Coordinates of C-alpha atoms in Angstrom, one line a residue:
M1380 CA 89.2 85.6 54.4
F1381 CA 91.2 86.1 57.6
V1382 CA 94.1 88.5 57.2
P1383 CA 97.4 86.6 58.0
H1384 CA 100.4 88.1 59.7
V1385 CA 98.5 91.0 61.1
T1386 CA 99.7 92.3 64.5
P1387 CA 96.9 92.0 67.0
A1388 CA 95.4 95.3 68.1
R1389 CA 95.6 96.5 71.6
V1390 CA 92.8 98.4 73.4
T1391 CA 93.7 100.7 76.3
L1392 CA 91.0 102.4 78.4
I1393 CA 91.9 105.3 80.6
H1394 CA 89.9 106.7 83.5
R1395 CA 90.6 110.4 83.8
A1396 CA 89.1 110.8 87.3
A1397 CA 92.1 109.1 88.9
L1398 CA 94.8 109.6 86.3
K1399 CA 95.5 113.3 85.7
L1400 CA 95.9 113.1 81.9
R1401 CA 94.0 115.0 79.2
I1402 CA 92.5 111.8 77.9
L1403 CA 89.1 110.4 78.4
L1404 CA 87.7 107.0 77.3
P1405 CA 84.4 105.7 78.7
S1406 CA 84.5 103.3 81.6
M1407 CA 81.4 101.3 81.1
Y1408 CA 82.3 98.1 82.9
V1409 CA 83.0 99.1 86.5
S1410 CA 80.4 97.3 88.6
S1411 CA 78.4 99.4 91.0
L1412 CA 79.4 97.0 93.7
S1413 CA 82.2 99.5 94.3
R1414 CA 79.6 102.2 95.0
R1415 CA 77.5 100.2 97.3
L1416 CA 79.9 99.0 99.9
S1417 CA 78.5 99.4 103.4
A1418 CA 78.4 97.4 106.6
R1419 CA 75.8 94.8 105.8
A1420 CA 75.1 91.2 106.7
L1421 CA 75.4 88.6 104.0
S1422 CA 71.7 87.5 104.0
T1423 CA 69.0 86.5 106.4
S1424 CA 65.4 85.3 106.0
A1425 CA 63.3 82.2 106.2
P1426 CA 64.4 79.2 104.1
R1427 CA 62.4 78.3 101.0
L1428 CA 62.2 75.1 98.9
A1429 CA 61.0 76.7 95.6
L1430 CA 61.3 79.9 93.7
S1431 CA 61.3 83.0 95.8
A1432 CA 58.2 85.2 96.0
A1433 CA 60.1 87.7 93.8
A1434 CA 61.2 85.1 91.3
L1435 CA 58.0 83.2 90.8
P1436 CA 55.9 85.8 89.0
K1437 CA 58.9 86.5 86.7
A1438 CA 59.1 82.9 85.8
E1439 CA 55.4 82.5 85.2
R1440 CA 55.3 85.6 82.9
I1441 CA 58.2 84.2 80.9
S1442 CA 56.5 80.9 80.4
A1443 CA 53.2 82.6 79.4
E1444 CA 54.6 85.2 77.0
W1445 CA 57.5 83.6 75.2
K1446 CA 57.3 80.8 72.6
G1447 CA 60.7 79.1 72.8
T1448 CA 61.5 78.8 76.4
S1449 CA 59.9 78.0 79.8
A1450 CA 60.8 79.0 83.4
T1451 CA 58.2 76.8 85.1
G1452 CA 59.3 73.3 84.2
G1453 CA 58.3 73.2 80.5
T1454 CA 60.6 72.5 77.5
T1455 CA 62.9 74.7 75.5
K1456 CA 62.3 74.4 71.8
N1457 CA 64.5 74.3 68.7
F1458 CA 64.1 77.3 66.4
I1459 CA 64.4 76.1 62.8
A1460 CA 63.3 77.9 59.7
G1461 CA 61.2 80.4 61.7
E1462 CA 59.3 77.6 63.6
W1463 CA 59.4 76.8 67.3
L1464 CA 59.8 73.0 67.2
E1465 CA 59.5 70.5 70.0
S1466 CA 62.6 68.3 69.9
K1467 CA 62.3 64.5 69.4
A1468 CA 65.4 64.1 71.6
S1469 CA 65.7 61.1 73.9
E1470 CA 68.1 63.0 76.2
W1471 CA 67.3 66.2 78.0
I1472 CA 69.2 68.6 80.3
D1473 CA 67.5 70.1 83.3
V1474 CA 68.0 73.8 83.8
V1475 CA 67.5 74.8 87.4
D1476 CA 67.5 78.0 89.4
P1477 CA 71.0 78.1 91.0
S1478 CA 69.6 79.7 94.1
T1479 CA 67.1 77.0 94.9
Q1480 CA 67.6 74.1 92.5
T1481 CA 64.0 74.5 91.3
L1482 CA 63.5 73.1 87.8
L1483 CA 63.0 75.9 85.2
T1484 CA 63.1 74.2 81.9
R1485 CA 64.3 71.0 80.1
V1486 CA 66.7 71.5 77.2
P1487 CA 67.1 68.9 74.4
H1488 CA 70.2 67.4 73.0
T1489 CA 69.1 68.4 69.5
T1490 CA 69.0 65.3 67.3
S1491 CA 71.2 64.8 64.3
D1492 CA 68.2 65.0 62.0
E1493 CA 67.1 68.3 63.7
F1494 CA 70.5 69.7 63.4
A1495 CA 70.7 68.9 59.7
Q1496 CA 67.3 70.5 59.3
A1497 CA 68.6 73.7 60.9
V1498 CA 71.7 73.8 58.6
D1499 CA 69.5 73.1 55.5
A1500 CA 67.2 76.0 56.5
A1501 CA 70.2 78.3 57.0
A1502 CA 71.7 77.3 53.6
H1503 CA 68.4 77.8 51.9
A1504 CA 67.8 81.2 53.5
F1505 CA 71.3 82.3 52.5
K1506 CA 70.4 82.1 48.8
T1507 CA 68.0 85.0 49.1
W1508 CA 69.4 86.7 52.2
Q1509 CA 72.8 87.4 50.7
K1510 CA 71.0 89.3 47.8
T1511 CA 68.8 91.3 50.2
S1512 CA 70.0 95.0 50.1
V1513 CA 72.1 96.2 52.9
L1514 CA 69.5 98.9 53.7
S1515 CA 66.9 96.2 54.3
R1516 CA 69.2 94.2 56.5
Q1517 CA 70.0 97.4 58.4
R1518 CA 66.3 98.1 58.9
I1519 CA 65.8 94.8 60.6
V1520 CA 68.7 95.4 63.0
L1521 CA 67.2 98.8 63.8
N1522 CA 63.9 97.0 64.6
L1523 CA 65.8 94.5 66.8
Q1524 CA 67.4 97.3 68.8
Q1525 CA 64.1 98.8 69.7
L1526 CA 62.6 95.4 70.6
L1527 CA 65.5 94.6 72.9
R1528 CA 65.1 97.9 74.7
E1529 CA 61.3 97.2 75.2
N1530 CA 62.0 93.7 76.6
T1531 CA 65.0 94.4 78.7
D1532 CA 63.3 93.5 82.0
A1533 CA 62.0 90.1 80.7
I1534 CA 65.4 89.1 79.3
A1535 CA 67.2 90.2 82.5
S1536 CA 64.7 88.2 84.6
S1537 CA 65.5 85.1 82.6
I1538 CA 69.2 85.6 83.2
V1539 CA 68.7 85.9 87.0
L1540 CA 66.5 82.8 87.0
E1541 CA 68.8 80.6 85.0
Q1542 CA 72.3 82.0 85.5
G1543 CA 72.1 83.5 89.0
K1544 CA 73.2 87.1 88.3
T1545 CA 71.7 89.9 90.3
I1546 CA 68.8 91.9 88.8
A1547 CA 70.2 95.2 90.2
D1548 CA 68.5 98.3 88.7
I1549 CA 67.9 99.0 85.0
E1550 CA 69.5 102.4 85.4
Q1551 CA 72.7 100.9 86.8
N1552 CA 73.1 98.5 83.8
I1553 CA 75.1 95.9 85.8
D1554 CA 74.9 92.1 86.1
A1555 CA 71.7 90.9 84.4
H1556 CA 70.7 94.2 82.8
G1557 CA 74.3 94.9 82.0
D1558 CA 74.6 91.5 80.2
L1559 CA 71.9 92.6 77.8
L1560 CA 73.2 96.2 77.5
R1561 CA 76.7 95.1 76.4
G1562 CA 75.1 93.0 73.6
L1563 CA 72.7 95.8 72.7
Q1564 CA 75.7 98.1 72.1
V1565 CA 76.9 95.6 69.5
V1566 CA 73.5 95.7 67.8
E1567 CA 73.7 99.5 67.7
T1568 CA 77.2 99.3 66.2
A1569 CA 76.0 96.8 63.6
I1570 CA 73.5 99.4 62.4
G1571 CA 76.4 101.4 61.0
I1572 CA 77.2 98.6 58.5
T1573 CA 76.4 100.9 55.6
S1574 CA 79.6 102.7 56.2
T1575 CA 81.9 99.9 57.3
L1576 CA 80.9 97.5 54.6
M1577 CA 82.1 99.7 51.8
G1578 CA 84.5 98.2 49.3
E1579 CA 87.4 99.7 47.4
K1580 CA 88.0 100.7 43.8
L1581 CA 91.0 101.9 41.9
E1582 CA 91.5 102.7 38.2
V1583 CA 94.7 100.7 37.6
S1584 CA 95.1 101.7 33.9
K1585 CA 93.2 103.8 31.4
D1586 CA 91.0 100.8 30.4
M1587 CA 90.8 98.8 33.6
D1588 CA 89.3 99.3 37.1
T1589 CA 89.9 97.0 40.1
F1590 CA 87.0 96.5 42.5
V1591 CA 87.2 94.9 46.0
R1592 CA 83.8 93.9 47.4
K1593 CA 83.0 92.5 50.9
V1594 CA 80.8 89.5 50.4
P1595 CA 79.2 87.2 53.0
L1596 CA 80.5 83.7 53.7
G1597 CA 77.3 81.7 54.0
V1598 CA 76.2 79.7 57.0
C1599 CA 78.0 80.6 60.2
A1600 CA 77.8 79.2 63.7
S1601 CA 78.0 80.7 67.2
I1602 CA 78.6 78.7 70.3
A1603 CA 77.8 80.7 73.5
P1604 CA 78.9 80.3 77.1
F1605 CA 76.7 80.3 80.2
N1606 CA 78.2 83.4 81.9
F1607 CA 76.8 85.9 79.4
P1608 CA 73.6 84.3 78.0
A1609 CA 72.4 87.5 76.2
M1610 CA 75.6 89.4 75.4
I1611 CA 77.5 86.7 73.6
P1612 CA 74.6 85.7 71.2
L1613 CA 74.3 89.4 70.5
W1614 CA 78.0 89.6 69.6
T1615 CA 77.3 87.4 66.6
I1616 CA 73.6 87.6 65.6
P1617 CA 73.5 91.2 64.4
M1618 CA 77.0 91.1 62.8
A1619 CA 76.3 87.9 60.9
A1620 CA 72.8 89.0 59.8
V1621 CA 73.7 92.5 58.7
T1622 CA 76.6 91.3 56.6
G1623 CA 74.3 88.9 54.7
N1624 CA 75.1 85.6 56.4
T1625 CA 72.9 83.1 58.1
L1626 CA 73.6 81.7 61.5
I1627 CA 73.3 78.6 63.6
L1628 CA 73.3 79.5 67.3
K1629 CA 74.0 77.1 70.1
P1630 CA 73.4 78.8 73.4
S1631 CA 74.7 77.3 76.6
E1632 CA 72.6 74.3 77.6
R1633 CA 72.8 75.7 81.2
D1634 CA 70.9 78.9 80.5
P1635 CA 69.4 79.1 77.0
G1636 CA 66.4 81.3 77.9
A1637 CA 67.8 84.7 77.1
A1638 CA 69.0 83.5 73.7
M1639 CA 65.6 82.0 72.9
M1640 CA 63.9 85.3 73.8
I1641 CA 66.4 87.2 71.5
A1642 CA 65.6 84.8 68.7
E1643 CA 61.9 85.5 69.1
L1644 CA 62.7 89.3 69.0
C1645 CA 64.7 88.7 65.8
Q1646 CA 61.6 87.1 64.3
R1647 CA 59.4 90.0 65.4
A1648 CA 62.0 92.4 63.9
G1649 CA 61.4 90.9 60.5
L1650 CA 64.4 88.5 60.2
P1651 CA 63.3 86.0 57.5
P1652 CA 62.9 82.3 58.3
G1653 CA 66.2 80.4 58.3
V1654 CA 68.5 83.4 58.7
L1655 CA 68.7 82.5 62.4
N1656 CA 68.3 79.0 63.8
V1657 CA 68.8 77.8 67.3
V1658 CA 69.9 74.3 68.3
H1659 CA 70.8 72.9 71.7
G1660 CA 73.0 70.3 73.4
G1661 CA 76.5 69.4 74.4
V1662 CA 79.5 67.8 72.8
N1663 CA 77.6 66.1 70.0
T1664 CA 76.0 69.3 68.8
V1665 CA 79.4 71.1 69.0
N1666 CA 81.1 68.4 67.0
A1667 CA 78.3 68.6 64.4
I1668 CA 78.9 72.3 64.0
C1669 CA 82.6 71.7 63.6
D1670 CA 82.1 69.0 61.0
H1671 CA 79.2 70.1 58.8
P1672 CA 80.6 71.2 55.4
E1673 CA 77.9 73.8 54.9
I1674 CA 79.1 75.8 58.0
K1675 CA 81.9 78.2 56.9
A1676 CA 82.8 79.9 60.2
I1677 CA 82.5 79.4 63.9
S1678 CA 82.5 82.0 66.7
F1679 CA 83.1 80.6 70.3
V1680 CA 83.4 82.0 73.8
G1681 CA 84.2 79.7 76.7
G1682 CA 86.8 77.7 78.4
D1683 CA 90.2 76.5 77.3
R1684 CA 89.4 72.8 76.8
A1685 CA 86.3 73.4 74.6
G1686 CA 87.8 76.3 72.8
K1687 CA 91.0 74.4 71.8
H1688 CA 88.9 71.5 70.6
I1689 CA 86.6 73.7 68.6
Y1690 CA 89.4 75.6 67.0
E1691 CA 91.4 72.5 66.1
R1692 CA 88.4 70.5 64.8
G1693 CA 86.9 73.5 63.0
T1694 CA 90.1 74.6 61.3
Q1695 CA 90.9 71.1 60.3
N1696 CA 87.6 71.1 58.4
G1697 CA 88.5 74.3 56.6
K1698 CA 86.4 76.7 58.7
R1699 CA 87.3 80.1 60.0
V1700 CA 87.2 80.0 63.8
Q1701 CA 87.5 82.7 66.4
A1702 CA 87.7 81.4 69.9
N1703 CA 87.9 83.3 73.2
L1704 CA 89.3 81.1 75.9
G1705 CA 90.4 81.4 79.6
A1706 CA 91.9 84.4 81.4
K1707 CA 93.8 85.4 84.5
N1708 CA 93.5 89.2 84.6
H1709 CA 95.8 91.2 86.9
A1710 CA 95.3 94.6 88.5
V1711 CA 98.4 96.5 89.6
V1712 CA 97.9 98.9 92.5
M1713 CA 100.7 101.5 92.9
P1714 CA 101.3 103.4 96.1
D1715 CA 100.3 106.7 94.5
A1716 CA 96.8 105.4 93.5
N1717 CA 93.6 106.9 94.8
K1718 CA 93.1 104.3 97.5
N1719 CA 89.4 104.4 97.9
F1720 CA 88.8 104.4 94.1
A1721 CA 91.3 101.5 93.5
L1722 CA 90.0 99.3 96.3
N1723 CA 86.4 99.7 95.4
S1724 CA 87.1 99.2 91.7
I1725 CA 89.0 96.0 92.4
I1726 CA 86.3 94.6 94.6
G1727 CA 83.6 95.3 92.0
A1728 CA 85.7 93.8 89.2
A1729 CA 86.7 90.7 91.2
F1730 CA 83.4 89.8 92.8
G1731 CA 80.7 91.1 90.5
A1732 CA 78.7 88.4 88.7
A1733 CA 80.2 86.1 91.3
G1734 CA 83.5 86.3 89.4
Q1735 CA 82.0 84.3 86.5
R1736 CA 83.3 86.5 83.7
C1737 CA 86.4 86.2 81.5
M1738 CA 87.4 89.8 82.2
A1739 CA 87.1 89.7 86.0
I1740 CA 90.0 90.9 88.0
S1741 CA 91.2 87.7 89.6
V1742 CA 94.7 88.8 90.7
A1743 CA 95.6 92.0 92.5
I1744 CA 99.4 92.9 92.6
L1745 CA 100.1 95.3 95.4
V1746 CA 103.3 97.3 94.8
G1747 CA 105.4 98.7 97.6
D1748 CA 103.5 100.6 100.3
A1749 CA 100.2 99.7 98.7
Q1750 CA 100.6 96.3 100.4
S1751 CA 99.5 98.0 103.6
W1752 CA 96.0 98.3 102.0
L1753 CA 95.4 94.6 102.0
P1754 CA 93.6 94.4 105.4
E1755 CA 91.2 97.1 104.2
L1756 CA 90.7 95.3 100.9
F1757 CA 89.3 92.1 102.5
E1758 CA 87.4 94.1 105.1
R1759 CA 85.5 95.8 102.3
A1760 CA 85.0 92.6 100.5
K1761 CA 83.5 91.1 103.7
K1762 CA 80.7 93.6 103.6
L1763 CA 79.3 92.4 100.2
K1764 CA 75.8 91.0 100.3
V1765 CA 75.5 87.5 98.9
T1766 CA 72.0 86.3 98.2
G1767 CA 69.4 85.5 95.5
G1768 CA 69.6 87.6 92.5
F1769 CA 66.1 89.2 92.9
E1770 CA 66.7 90.2 96.5
D1771 CA 67.1 93.9 97.3
G1772 CA 70.7 95.1 97.7
A1773 CA 72.2 91.8 96.4
D1774 CA 75.8 92.3 95.4
L1775 CA 76.5 88.8 94.0
G1776 CA 74.4 85.7 93.6
P1777 CA 75.2 82.0 93.3
L1778 CA 77.5 80.2 91.0
I1779 CA 75.9 78.5 88.0
S1780 CA 75.9 74.9 89.3
P1781 CA 76.9 72.7 92.2
V1782 CA 79.8 71.4 90.1
A1783 CA 81.1 74.9 89.5
K1784 CA 80.9 75.5 93.3
Q1785 CA 82.8 72.3 94.0
R1786 CA 85.5 73.4 91.6
V1787 CA 85.9 76.8 93.1
V1788 CA 85.9 75.5 96.6
G1789 CA 88.6 73.0 95.6
L1790 CA 90.9 75.7 94.2
I1791 CA 90.5 77.8 97.3
S1792 CA 91.4 74.7 99.4
S1793 CA 94.5 74.1 97.2
A1794 CA 95.9 77.5 98.4
D1795 CA 95.6 76.2 102.0
E1796 CA 97.5 73.0 101.1
E1797 CA 100.2 74.9 99.2
G1798 CA 101.0 77.4 101.9
G1799 CA 98.8 80.3 100.8
Q1800 CA 97.0 82.5 103.3
I1801 CA 93.2 82.7 103.0
L1802 CA 92.5 86.1 104.4
L1803 CA 88.7 86.0 103.7
D1804 CA 87.2 82.5 103.2
G1805 CA 83.8 82.1 101.4
R1806 CA 83.8 78.3 101.2
N1807 CA 81.4 77.8 104.1
L1808 CA 79.1 80.6 103.4
R1809 CA 75.5 79.8 104.2
V1810 CA 72.6 81.9 103.0
P1811 CA 69.6 81.0 105.2
A1812 CA 67.0 82.2 102.7
Y1813 CA 68.5 79.9 100.1
P1814 CA 69.9 76.8 101.8
D1815 CA 70.2 74.9 98.5
G1816 CA 72.0 77.6 96.5
N1817 CA 75.4 77.3 94.9
F1818 CA 76.8 80.2 97.0
V1819 CA 80.5 80.9 97.6
G1820 CA 81.3 84.1 99.5
P1821 CA 83.9 86.7 98.5
T1822 CA 87.3 85.1 99.1
V1823 CA 90.7 86.8 99.3
I1824 CA 93.9 84.7 99.2
E1825 CA 97.5 85.9 99.6
A1826 CA 99.5 83.5 97.3
S1827 CA 102.5 83.1 95.1
T1828 CA 102.7 82.6 91.3
S1829 CA 103.7 79.0 91.8
M1830 CA 100.3 78.0 93.4
K1831 CA 97.5 76.3 91.6
C1832 CA 95.0 79.1 92.7
Y1833 CA 97.1 81.5 90.7
K1834 CA 97.9 79.4 87.7
E1835 CA 94.3 78.3 87.0
E1836 CA 91.3 80.3 86.0
I1837 CA 89.0 80.0 89.1
F1838 CA 85.8 81.6 87.6
G1839 CA 84.4 82.4 91.0
P1840 CA 84.4 85.2 93.6
V1841 CA 88.0 84.7 94.5
L1842 CA 90.8 87.4 94.4
V1843 CA 94.4 86.2 94.6
V1844 CA 96.7 88.8 96.0
I1845 CA 100.4 89.0 95.0
R1846 CA 103.0 91.3 96.6
A1847 CA 105.6 93.1 94.4
S1848 CA 108.4 95.4 95.3
S1849 CA 108.3 97.5 92.1
L1850 CA 106.4 98.2 88.9
D1851 CA 109.0 96.2 86.9
D1852 CA 108.3 93.1 89.1
A1853 CA 104.6 93.5 88.6
I1854 CA 105.0 93.7 84.8
D1855 CA 107.2 90.6 84.9
I1856 CA 104.5 88.7 86.7
I1857 CA 101.8 89.7 84.2
N1858 CA 104.0 88.9 81.2
G1859 CA 104.9 85.6 82.7
N1860 CA 101.3 84.5 82.8
K1861 CA 100.1 82.5 79.8
Y1862 CA 96.8 84.4 79.5
G1863 CA 96.4 87.8 77.8
N1864 CA 92.8 89.0 78.0
G1865 CA 93.1 92.1 80.1
T1866 CA 95.0 93.9 82.8
A1867 CA 94.7 97.2 84.7
I1868 CA 96.9 99.6 86.7
F1869 CA 95.8 102.1 89.4
T1870 CA 98.1 105.1 89.6
Q1871 CA 98.0 108.9 89.4
S1872 CA 101.3 109.1 87.5
G1873 CA 101.1 109.5 83.7
A1874 CA 104.7 108.3 83.3
T1875 CA 103.9 105.1 85.3
A1876 CA 100.7 104.5 83.3
R1877 CA 102.6 105.0 80.0
K1878 CA 105.4 102.6 81.0
F1879 CA 102.9 100.0 82.0
E1880 CA 100.9 100.3 78.8
N1881 CA 104.0 100.0 76.7
S1882 CA 105.5 97.1 78.6
V1883 CA 102.8 94.6 79.3
N1884 CA 102.0 92.0 76.7
I1885 CA 98.2 92.0 77.1
G1886 CA 95.6 92.8 74.5
Q1887 CA 93.3 95.0 76.6
I1888 CA 94.7 97.5 79.2
G1889 CA 92.9 99.6 81.7
I1890 CA 94.4 102.8 83.2
N1891 CA 92.4 103.2 86.3
V1892 CA 89.7 101.1 84.6
P1893 CA 89.4 97.6 86.2
I1894 CA 87.7 95.8 83.4
P1895 CA 89.0 97.3 80.1
V1896 CA 86.4 95.8 77.7
P1897 CA 86.3 97.9 74.5
L1898 CA 83.1 99.3 73.3
P1899 CA 81.9 97.6 70.1
M1900 CA 83.2 100.3 67.7
F1901 CA 86.6 98.8 68.7
S1902 CA 87.3 95.1 68.3
W1903 CA 88.0 92.7 71.1
S1904 CA 91.8 92.2 71.3
G1905 CA 92.6 89.6 74.0
N1906 CA 95.8 87.7 73.1
K1907 CA 98.3 84.9 74.1
A1908 CA 96.5 81.8 75.4
S1909 CA 93.2 83.7 75.8
F1910 CA 92.4 83.8 72.1
L1911 CA 92.7 81.5 69.1
G1912 CA 92.1 82.9 65.6
D1913 CA 93.0 85.9 63.5
V1914 CA 89.9 88.1 63.9
G1915 CA 88.5 89.5 67.1
F1916 CA 84.9 90.0 68.1
Y1917 CA 82.7 92.9 67.0
G1918 CA 84.0 96.3 65.8
K1919 CA 85.2 96.4 62.2
R1920 CA 87.1 93.2 62.1
P1921 CA 84.1 90.7 62.2
Q1922 CA 83.5 91.7 58.6
Q1923 CA 86.5 89.5 58.0
A1924 CA 85.1 86.7 60.2
F1925 CA 81.7 86.7 58.5
G1926 CA 82.8 87.7 55.0
G1927 CA 85.8 88.7 53.1
P1928 CA 87.0 90.8 50.2
R1929 CA 86.3 89.5 46.7
M1930 CA 88.5 91.0 44.0
R1931 CA 86.9 91.7 40.6
L1932 CA 88.7 93.1 37.6
A1933 CA 86.5 95.1 35.3
T1934 CA 87.6 96.2 31.9
V1935 CA 86.1 99.5 30.9
P1936 CA 85.2 99.7 27.1
L1937 CA 87.0 102.5 25.2

């Protein structure tokens, strides 16, 4: 069960290169945008009305080689009891390339009968899967790790096609490739379950022992967002499976391709039928997950509105729910910071993945003399290359949909209306090669904390800049914000870093690390309005989300 009254953990990442302390933790999440800034145009070439020459062969190969998904206009399947099943749905969702609006696949609103079939399959599989030895479950996850590595390019291509991230380079492990890598790291951590799943035993008297065993819950569910179509499913699939549970996965209806490919790799790895099932749809499918009595736990990553609904409805039905919600992550820049490192880090963290990530830096607080760096900040941002994800040198691609673009443009415009200063305006960006793309260029706004563009999560390539006279003022701004996913400070002072780390009420803190996401041997520790539930994602704590201690008293014969 969940452990009540436990103080949430805090994760702090420290980058030794810019902070002269004898501490080193890995900085895995700094986008290489910061290492590729140069004087470049945004994008130029002939307009096209279909997939680009680089994208088309990728799409055709996905359609030809993978069973559950299509990237050339076919349908996405349900995956139930080890079978790829064409849905009998009457309503379908079009998934299009956000750079060109070309139809890639049609996703069903899984019917109620199909959903019940998936849950039944998971419940039936649990009867035998929970009794499968931990070594056998571990072996399957080992196989999955290898298969994911062998199919990295295919999954990354699906992410670029459906979500719009840049393909970059496999060695850089950013954007589309990085999406999969972060999930793969959770798979690798799950392999160590043989150590972390150990129970406890104590001889409490001469004729009695007390055992505590960690046992699986049963059927669990995972509801994934559009912005990390590979990473988030991999936060739950390996953890649920290796702990002896079965899983219903609902990927985002906007970009389900990567999840379908991962499901097929799970099948190839030897995961028995019914242990993993994939369904699709929107509100009706989500509500079915929250209401079905056979489902014992729900893991969700996404926005505030959906997350609160899932948490409230799921917990009212007696389910464990972990829900990661919105964010507004601040980076504090002190006058003693390494200027080049700080500016490039913030640009990469703010604009990478077109700002569509819950740990993006969306607010920069410039303290004291660091305020004079603002002109150079937006001049560097201006040089980023915005274009289709498969194009050489692309720094950021399109937003996921025209609706997302409209919302981002509206929030930028609100700053104008409320007296903010738009120093770099990406609203009217045109990418000639992709005239129908959902592009918004890098945007820098000088604003105040009373403005809508500061208060709301924008989820686009927009950086709000706030001025502060002191570190104390910066800390007050951060603590006054309702969100608590992450924050960062750039300084070369150990004392300043220590004060910041001890004073901010944020779950994940970066010291010269712009995106302080913990590696999966640690647990996700976002707090305040950014998280609902008692148990964070991955690390050791998901054993409590997907199972719990069972106490057994054993009397030893004399």
